[in-house]
Coordinates of C-alpha atoms in Angstrom, one line a residue:
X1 CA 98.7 -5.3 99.5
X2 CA 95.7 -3.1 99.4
X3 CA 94.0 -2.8 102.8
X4 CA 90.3 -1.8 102.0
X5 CA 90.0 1.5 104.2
X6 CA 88.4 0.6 107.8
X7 CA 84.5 1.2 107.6
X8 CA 83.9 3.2 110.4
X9 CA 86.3 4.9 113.3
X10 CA 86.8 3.3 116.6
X11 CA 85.6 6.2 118.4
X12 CA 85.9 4.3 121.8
X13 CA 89.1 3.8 121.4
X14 CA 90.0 7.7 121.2
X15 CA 88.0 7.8 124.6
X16 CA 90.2 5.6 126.3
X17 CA 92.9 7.1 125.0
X18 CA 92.1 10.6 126.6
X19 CA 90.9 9.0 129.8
X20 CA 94.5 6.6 130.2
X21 CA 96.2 9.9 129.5
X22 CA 94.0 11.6 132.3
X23 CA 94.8 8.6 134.2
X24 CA 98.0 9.1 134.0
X25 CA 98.4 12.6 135.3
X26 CA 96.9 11.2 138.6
X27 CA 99.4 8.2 138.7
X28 CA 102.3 10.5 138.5
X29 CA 100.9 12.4 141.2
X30 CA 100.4 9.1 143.8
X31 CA 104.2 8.4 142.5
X32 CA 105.0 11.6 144.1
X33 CA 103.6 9.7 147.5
X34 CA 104.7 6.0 147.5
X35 CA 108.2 4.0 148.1
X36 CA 108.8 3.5 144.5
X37 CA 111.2 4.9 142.3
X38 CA 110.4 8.3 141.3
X39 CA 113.3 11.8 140.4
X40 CA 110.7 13.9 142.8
X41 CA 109.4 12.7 146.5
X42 CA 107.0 14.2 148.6
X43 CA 108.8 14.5 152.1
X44 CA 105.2 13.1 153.5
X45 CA 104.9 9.6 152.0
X46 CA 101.5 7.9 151.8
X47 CA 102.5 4.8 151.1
X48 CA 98.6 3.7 151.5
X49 CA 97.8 4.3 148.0
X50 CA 100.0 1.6 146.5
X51 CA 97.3 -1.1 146.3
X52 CA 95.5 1.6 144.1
X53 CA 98.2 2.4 142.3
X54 CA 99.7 -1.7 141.7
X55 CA 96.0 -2.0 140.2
X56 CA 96.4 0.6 137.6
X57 CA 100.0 0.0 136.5
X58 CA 99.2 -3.9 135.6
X59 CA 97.4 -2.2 132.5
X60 CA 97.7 1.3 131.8
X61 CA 100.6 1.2 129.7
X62 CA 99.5 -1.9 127.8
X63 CA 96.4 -0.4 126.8
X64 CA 98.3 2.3 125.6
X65 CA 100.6 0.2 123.1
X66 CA 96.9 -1.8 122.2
X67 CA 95.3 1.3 121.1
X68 CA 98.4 2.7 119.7
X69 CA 98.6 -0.6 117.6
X70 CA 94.9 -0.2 116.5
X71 CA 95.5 3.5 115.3
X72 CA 98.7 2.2 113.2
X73 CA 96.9 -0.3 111.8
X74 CA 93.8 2.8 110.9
X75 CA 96.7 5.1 109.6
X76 CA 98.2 2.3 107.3
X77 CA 95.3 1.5 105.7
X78 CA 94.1 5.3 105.1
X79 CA 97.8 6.2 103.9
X80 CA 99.9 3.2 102.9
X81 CA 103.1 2.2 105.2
X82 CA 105.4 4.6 103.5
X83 CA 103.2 7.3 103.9
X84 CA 102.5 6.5 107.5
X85 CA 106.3 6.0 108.2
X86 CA 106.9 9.5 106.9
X87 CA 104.1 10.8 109.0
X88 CA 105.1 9.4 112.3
X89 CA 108.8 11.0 111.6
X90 CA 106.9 14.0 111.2
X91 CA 104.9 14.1 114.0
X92 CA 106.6 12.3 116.6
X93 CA 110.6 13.2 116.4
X94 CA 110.0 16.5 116.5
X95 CA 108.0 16.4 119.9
X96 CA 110.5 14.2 121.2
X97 CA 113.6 16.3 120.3
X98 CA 111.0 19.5 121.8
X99 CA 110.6 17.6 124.7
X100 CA 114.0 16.8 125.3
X101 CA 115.4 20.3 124.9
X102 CA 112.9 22.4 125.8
X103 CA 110.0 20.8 128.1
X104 CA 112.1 18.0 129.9
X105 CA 114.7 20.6 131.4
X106 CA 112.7 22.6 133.7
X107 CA 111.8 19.3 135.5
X108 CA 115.6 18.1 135.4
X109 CA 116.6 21.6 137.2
X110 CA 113.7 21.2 140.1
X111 CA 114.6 17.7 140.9
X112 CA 118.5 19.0 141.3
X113 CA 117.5 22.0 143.4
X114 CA 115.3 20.0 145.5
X115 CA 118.0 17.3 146.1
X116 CA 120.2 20.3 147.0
X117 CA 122.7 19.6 144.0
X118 CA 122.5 23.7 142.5
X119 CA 121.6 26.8 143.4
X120 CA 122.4 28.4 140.0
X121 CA 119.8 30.2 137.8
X122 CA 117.6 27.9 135.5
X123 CA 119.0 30.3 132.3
X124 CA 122.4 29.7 133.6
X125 CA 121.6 25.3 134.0
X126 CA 120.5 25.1 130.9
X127 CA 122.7 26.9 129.2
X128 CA 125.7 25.5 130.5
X129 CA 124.4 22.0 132.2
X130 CA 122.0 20.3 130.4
X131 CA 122.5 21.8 126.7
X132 CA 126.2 20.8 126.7
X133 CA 125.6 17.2 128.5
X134 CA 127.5 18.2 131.7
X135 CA 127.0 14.7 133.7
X136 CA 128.9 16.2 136.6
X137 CA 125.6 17.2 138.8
X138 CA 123.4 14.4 137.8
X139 CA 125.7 11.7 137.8
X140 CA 125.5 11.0 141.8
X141 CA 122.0 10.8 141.8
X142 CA 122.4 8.2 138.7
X143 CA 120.3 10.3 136.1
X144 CA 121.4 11.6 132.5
X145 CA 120.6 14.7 130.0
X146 CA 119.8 15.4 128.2
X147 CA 117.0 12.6 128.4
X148 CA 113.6 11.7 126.8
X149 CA 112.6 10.5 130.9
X150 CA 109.0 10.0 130.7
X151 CA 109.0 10.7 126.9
X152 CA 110.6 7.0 126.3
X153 CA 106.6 5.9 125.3
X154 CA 107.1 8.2 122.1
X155 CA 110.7 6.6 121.4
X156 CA 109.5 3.1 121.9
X157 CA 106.3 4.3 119.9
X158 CA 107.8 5.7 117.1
X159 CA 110.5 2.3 116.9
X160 CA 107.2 -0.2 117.0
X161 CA 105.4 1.8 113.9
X162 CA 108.5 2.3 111.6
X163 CA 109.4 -1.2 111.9
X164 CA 105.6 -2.3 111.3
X165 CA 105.1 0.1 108.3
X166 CA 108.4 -1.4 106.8
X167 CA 106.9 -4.8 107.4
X168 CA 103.6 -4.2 105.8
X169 CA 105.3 -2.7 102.8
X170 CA 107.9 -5.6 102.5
X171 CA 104.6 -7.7 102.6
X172 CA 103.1 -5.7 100.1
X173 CA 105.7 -6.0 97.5
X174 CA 106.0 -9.8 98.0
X175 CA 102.1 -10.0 97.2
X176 CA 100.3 -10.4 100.5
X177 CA 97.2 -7.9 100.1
X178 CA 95.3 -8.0 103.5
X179 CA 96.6 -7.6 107.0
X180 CA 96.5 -10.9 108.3
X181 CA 93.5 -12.5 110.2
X182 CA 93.9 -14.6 113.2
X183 CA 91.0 -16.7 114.9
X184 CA 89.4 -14.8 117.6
X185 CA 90.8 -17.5 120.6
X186 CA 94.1 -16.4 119.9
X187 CA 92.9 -12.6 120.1
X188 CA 91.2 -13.5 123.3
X189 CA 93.7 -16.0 124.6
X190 CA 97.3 -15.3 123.4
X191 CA 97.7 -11.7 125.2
X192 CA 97.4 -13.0 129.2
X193 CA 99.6 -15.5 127.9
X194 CA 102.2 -13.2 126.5
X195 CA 102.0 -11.0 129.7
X196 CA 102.2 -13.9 132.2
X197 CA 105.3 -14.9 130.2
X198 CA 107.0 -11.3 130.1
X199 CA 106.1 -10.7 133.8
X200 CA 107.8 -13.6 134.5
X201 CA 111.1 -12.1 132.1
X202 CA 111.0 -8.9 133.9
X203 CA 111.1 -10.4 137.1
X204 CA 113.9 -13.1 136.4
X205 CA 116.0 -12.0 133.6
X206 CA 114.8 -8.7 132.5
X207 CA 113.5 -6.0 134.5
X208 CA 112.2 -3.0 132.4
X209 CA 114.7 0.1 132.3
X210 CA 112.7 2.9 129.8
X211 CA 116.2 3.1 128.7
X212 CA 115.6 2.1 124.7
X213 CA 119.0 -0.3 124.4
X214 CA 119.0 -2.1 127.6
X215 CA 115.5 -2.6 128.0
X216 CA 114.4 -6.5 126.3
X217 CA 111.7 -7.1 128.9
X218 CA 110.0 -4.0 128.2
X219 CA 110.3 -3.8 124.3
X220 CA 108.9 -7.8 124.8
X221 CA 106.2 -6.9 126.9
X222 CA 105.1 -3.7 125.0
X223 CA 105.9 -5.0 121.4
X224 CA 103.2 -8.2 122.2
X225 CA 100.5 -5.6 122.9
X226 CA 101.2 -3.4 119.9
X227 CA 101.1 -6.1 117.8
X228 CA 97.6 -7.4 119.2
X229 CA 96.3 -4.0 119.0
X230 CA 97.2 -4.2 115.1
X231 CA 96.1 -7.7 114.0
X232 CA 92.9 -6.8 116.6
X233 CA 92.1 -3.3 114.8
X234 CA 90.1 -4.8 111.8
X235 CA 88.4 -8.1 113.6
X236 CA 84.7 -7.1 114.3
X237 CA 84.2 -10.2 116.1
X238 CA 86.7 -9.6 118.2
X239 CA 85.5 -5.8 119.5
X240 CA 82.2 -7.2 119.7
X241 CA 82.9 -9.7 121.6
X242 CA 84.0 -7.5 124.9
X243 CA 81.1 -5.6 124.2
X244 CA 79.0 -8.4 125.0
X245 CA 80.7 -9.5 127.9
X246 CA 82.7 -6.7 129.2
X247 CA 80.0 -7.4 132.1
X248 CA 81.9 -10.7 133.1
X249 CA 85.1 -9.3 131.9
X250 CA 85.0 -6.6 134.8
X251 CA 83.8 -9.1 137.4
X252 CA 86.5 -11.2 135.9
X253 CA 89.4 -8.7 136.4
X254 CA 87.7 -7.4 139.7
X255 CA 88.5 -11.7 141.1
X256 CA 92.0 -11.5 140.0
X257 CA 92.7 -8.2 141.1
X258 CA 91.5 -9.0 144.7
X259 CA 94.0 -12.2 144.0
X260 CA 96.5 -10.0 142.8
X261 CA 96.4 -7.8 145.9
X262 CA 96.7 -10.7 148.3
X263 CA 99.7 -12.6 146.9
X264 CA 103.4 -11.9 146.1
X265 CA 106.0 -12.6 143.3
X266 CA 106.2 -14.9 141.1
X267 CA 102.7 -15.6 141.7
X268 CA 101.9 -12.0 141.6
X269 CA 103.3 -11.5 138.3
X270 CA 101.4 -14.1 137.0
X271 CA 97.9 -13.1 138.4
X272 CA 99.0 -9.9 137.7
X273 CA 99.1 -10.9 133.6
X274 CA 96.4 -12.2 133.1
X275 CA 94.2 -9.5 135.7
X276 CA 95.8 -6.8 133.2
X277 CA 94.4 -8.2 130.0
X278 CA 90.6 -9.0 131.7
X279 CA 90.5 -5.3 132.5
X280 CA 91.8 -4.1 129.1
X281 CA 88.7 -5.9 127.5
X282 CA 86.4 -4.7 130.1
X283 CA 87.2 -1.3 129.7
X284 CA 87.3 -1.7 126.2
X285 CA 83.8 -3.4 126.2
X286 CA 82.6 -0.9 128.1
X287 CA 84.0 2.0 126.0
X288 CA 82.6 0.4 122.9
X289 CA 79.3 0.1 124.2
X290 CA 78.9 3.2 125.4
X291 CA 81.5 5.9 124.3
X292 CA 81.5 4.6 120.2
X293 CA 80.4 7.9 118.7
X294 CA 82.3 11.1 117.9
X295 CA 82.0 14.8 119.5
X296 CA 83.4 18.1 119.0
X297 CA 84.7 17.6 122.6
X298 CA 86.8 14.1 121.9
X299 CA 88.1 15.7 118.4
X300 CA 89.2 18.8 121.2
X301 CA 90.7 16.3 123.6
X302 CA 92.3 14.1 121.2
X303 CA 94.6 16.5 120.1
X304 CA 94.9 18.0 123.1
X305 CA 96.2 15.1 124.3
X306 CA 99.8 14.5 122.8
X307 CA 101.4 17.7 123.9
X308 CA 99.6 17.8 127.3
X309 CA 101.6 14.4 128.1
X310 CA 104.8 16.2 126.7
X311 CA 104.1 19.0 129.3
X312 CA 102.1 16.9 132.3
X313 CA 105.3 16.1 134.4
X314 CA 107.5 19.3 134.1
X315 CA 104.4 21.3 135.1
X316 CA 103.3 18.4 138.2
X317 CA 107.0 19.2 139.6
X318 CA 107.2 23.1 139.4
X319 CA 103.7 22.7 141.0
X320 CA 105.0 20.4 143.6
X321 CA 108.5 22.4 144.1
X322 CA 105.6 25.0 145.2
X323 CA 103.2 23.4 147.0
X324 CA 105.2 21.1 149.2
X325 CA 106.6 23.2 152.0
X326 CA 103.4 24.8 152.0
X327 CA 102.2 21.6 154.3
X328 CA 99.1 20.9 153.5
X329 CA 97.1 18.1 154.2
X330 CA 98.1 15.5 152.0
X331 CA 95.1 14.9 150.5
X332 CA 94.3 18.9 149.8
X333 CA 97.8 19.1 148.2
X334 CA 97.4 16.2 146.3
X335 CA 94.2 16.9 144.6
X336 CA 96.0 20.8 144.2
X337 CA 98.7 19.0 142.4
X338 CA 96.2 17.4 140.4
X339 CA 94.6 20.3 139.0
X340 CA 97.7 22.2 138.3
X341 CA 99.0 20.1 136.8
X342 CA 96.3 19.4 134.7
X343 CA 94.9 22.4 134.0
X344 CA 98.1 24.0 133.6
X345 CA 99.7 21.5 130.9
X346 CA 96.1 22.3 129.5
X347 CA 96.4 26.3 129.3
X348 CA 100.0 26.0 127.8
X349 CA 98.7 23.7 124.9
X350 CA 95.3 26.0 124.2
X351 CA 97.6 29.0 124.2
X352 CA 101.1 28.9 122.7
X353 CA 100.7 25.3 121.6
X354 CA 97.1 25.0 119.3
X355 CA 97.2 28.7 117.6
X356 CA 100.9 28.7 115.9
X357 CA 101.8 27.0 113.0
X358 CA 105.2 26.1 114.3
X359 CA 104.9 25.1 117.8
X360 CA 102.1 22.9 116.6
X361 CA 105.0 21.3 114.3
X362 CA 107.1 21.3 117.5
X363 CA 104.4 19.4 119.4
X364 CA 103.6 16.8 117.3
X365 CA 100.0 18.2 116.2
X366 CA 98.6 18.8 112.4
X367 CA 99.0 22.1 110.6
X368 CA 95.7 24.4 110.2
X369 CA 93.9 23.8 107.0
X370 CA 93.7 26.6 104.2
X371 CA 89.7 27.3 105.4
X372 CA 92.1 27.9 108.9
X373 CA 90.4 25.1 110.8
X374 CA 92.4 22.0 112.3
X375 CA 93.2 18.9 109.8
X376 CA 90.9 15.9 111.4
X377 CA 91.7 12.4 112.0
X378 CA 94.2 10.5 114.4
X379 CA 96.1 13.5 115.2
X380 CA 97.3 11.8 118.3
X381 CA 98.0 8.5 117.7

């Protein structure tokens, strides 16, 4: 099975990559503010913002697992499954196991001070807490560690492209020499109905727990959109397609989403399916028409991007350990929470992350080539 090689880089799609990841820095800040389920809680709640923020969640994280298909599909064409296998090993465990053991545990320590549950020295927690899997002062508040927490995207990631590039090779040895095609209605139509339907499985039988072996609804839901993001990478039609229309498309998702605001479950789950998948194909109609070309500034960003997630949350809750009894307006603390949290996961990765060898190994990212420039290509996916 011998993929030709893809003619020409989705360069929108490493846009909208960077932008869902910038996205998300500001949706863990509103979780700091609403009802929902979050480790750290702002003791003034603005429980206003949850329209915005039930808008976004519908499809950030889909997207995510679309593009992230889309790039597999890139890297096992460029490399061969075997070769892309051995590559996400290499770039992914070892971020995870960094951010595990290293990045995660500052966050686990603030949420136990804050909550009142030690008073000891981080050294001291680490060292004798979280290192040696001491449940004792995490159990109550029914958390574990160590723990992957927010890092469970990478887990579930690095799952979905193993078992893909041992599919495609499986395929390859039995004679199949393409990635298969599929007609562009089931492209179009199959993924609002695969959402609708795991919705629905969340909300019944399901619900999604981040938690790897306990967590069907979610490995259904997010498995569907890798695999469309992978039979979808190579079908032109397809990608030019939402570029025609992404027009309609956004008027399209802007209907359901007033729908979606306006009703409750099961009908919102439903609504809420097939609003997710009209805005991934208007924002990636949009992207393609206008963000489909490559810069010195998205080759920056896009590896930027992988250990900046890693770090985003520990640094957004030492920030907000900080800021809170400061108490500021909301919305000046808020947008402070922003920026420090961005800026500052940014200022770790440009300087102890990007210049050395090994904590670029640590953090997922490519070694520096022999001319002592960066290796190019999907560093990030």
């Amino acid at each position: 099975m011998q993929d030709r090689p893809m003619e020409t880089r989705k360069y929108f799609l490493d846009w909208l990559r960077v932008a869902a990841f910038g996205l998300l820095i500001l949706f863990h800040v509103g979780m700091l503010y609403v009802s929902w389920q979050y480790p750290l809680r702002s003791p003034r709640p603005y429980p206003a913002i949850e329209p915005l923020m039930n808008a976004v969640s519908a499809w950030r994280l889909a997207l995510l697992f679309l593009i992230s298909g889309a790039a597999s599909c890139y890297l096992i064409s460029r490399l061969g499954p075997d070769a892309f296998a051995l590559d996400r090993l290499r770039r992914l465990l070892p971020v995870i196991v960094t951010g595990m053991y290293v990045v995660i545990p500052p966050q686990t320590y603030i949420v136990l001070v804050s909550r009142g549950a030690t008073h000891m020295g981080f050294p001291a927690f680490w060292w004798t807490q979280y290192l040696r899997a001491n449940q004792t002062l995490v159990r109550p508040y029914h958390m574990t560690m160590p723990t992957w927490d927010h890092l469970w995207f990478l887990v579930y990631l690095l799952i979905y492209t193993l078992v893909a590039a041992t599919t495609v090779s499986i395929a390859r040895r039995m004679g199949a020499r393409t990635m298969p095609r599929v007609p562009l209605a089931f492209l179009i139509l199959g993924p609002p109905v695969w959402l609708v339907f795991t919705n629905l499985l969340i909300l019944t039988k399901a619900p999604i727990t981040d938690a790897l072996v306990n967590d069907w609804g979610g490995h259904l839901k997010w498995v569907g959109m890798f695999v469309t993001g992978l039979l979808a990478a190579r079908q032109d039609r397809f990608w030019a397609a939402l570029e025609t229309h992404w027009g309609k498309l956004s008027a399209v998702a802007a209907v359901l989403l007033l729908v979606q605001l306006n009703v409750n479950d099961p009908a919102w789950s439903v609504v809420s399916g097939v609003y997710a998948w009209a805005a991934i194909c208007a924002l990636c109609g949009f992207a393609k028409t206008f963000l489909n070309h490559p810069s010195l500034l998205l080759s920056h960003l896009t590896e930027a991007v992988l250990p900046v997630y890693v770090l985003h949350q520990p640094v957004l809750f030492v920030a907000a350990y900080w800021l809170f009894p400061l108490g500021l307006p909301v919305p000046v603390e808020a947008l402070l929470l922003a920026a420090a949290t961005g800026l500052g996961s940014f200022a770790i990765y440009e300087g102890l992350i990007r210049p050395f060898p090994f904590s670029r190994f640590l953090f997922g990212l490519k070694p520096k080539t022999r001319e002592g420039g960066y290796e190019r290509g999907a560093t990030a996916h």
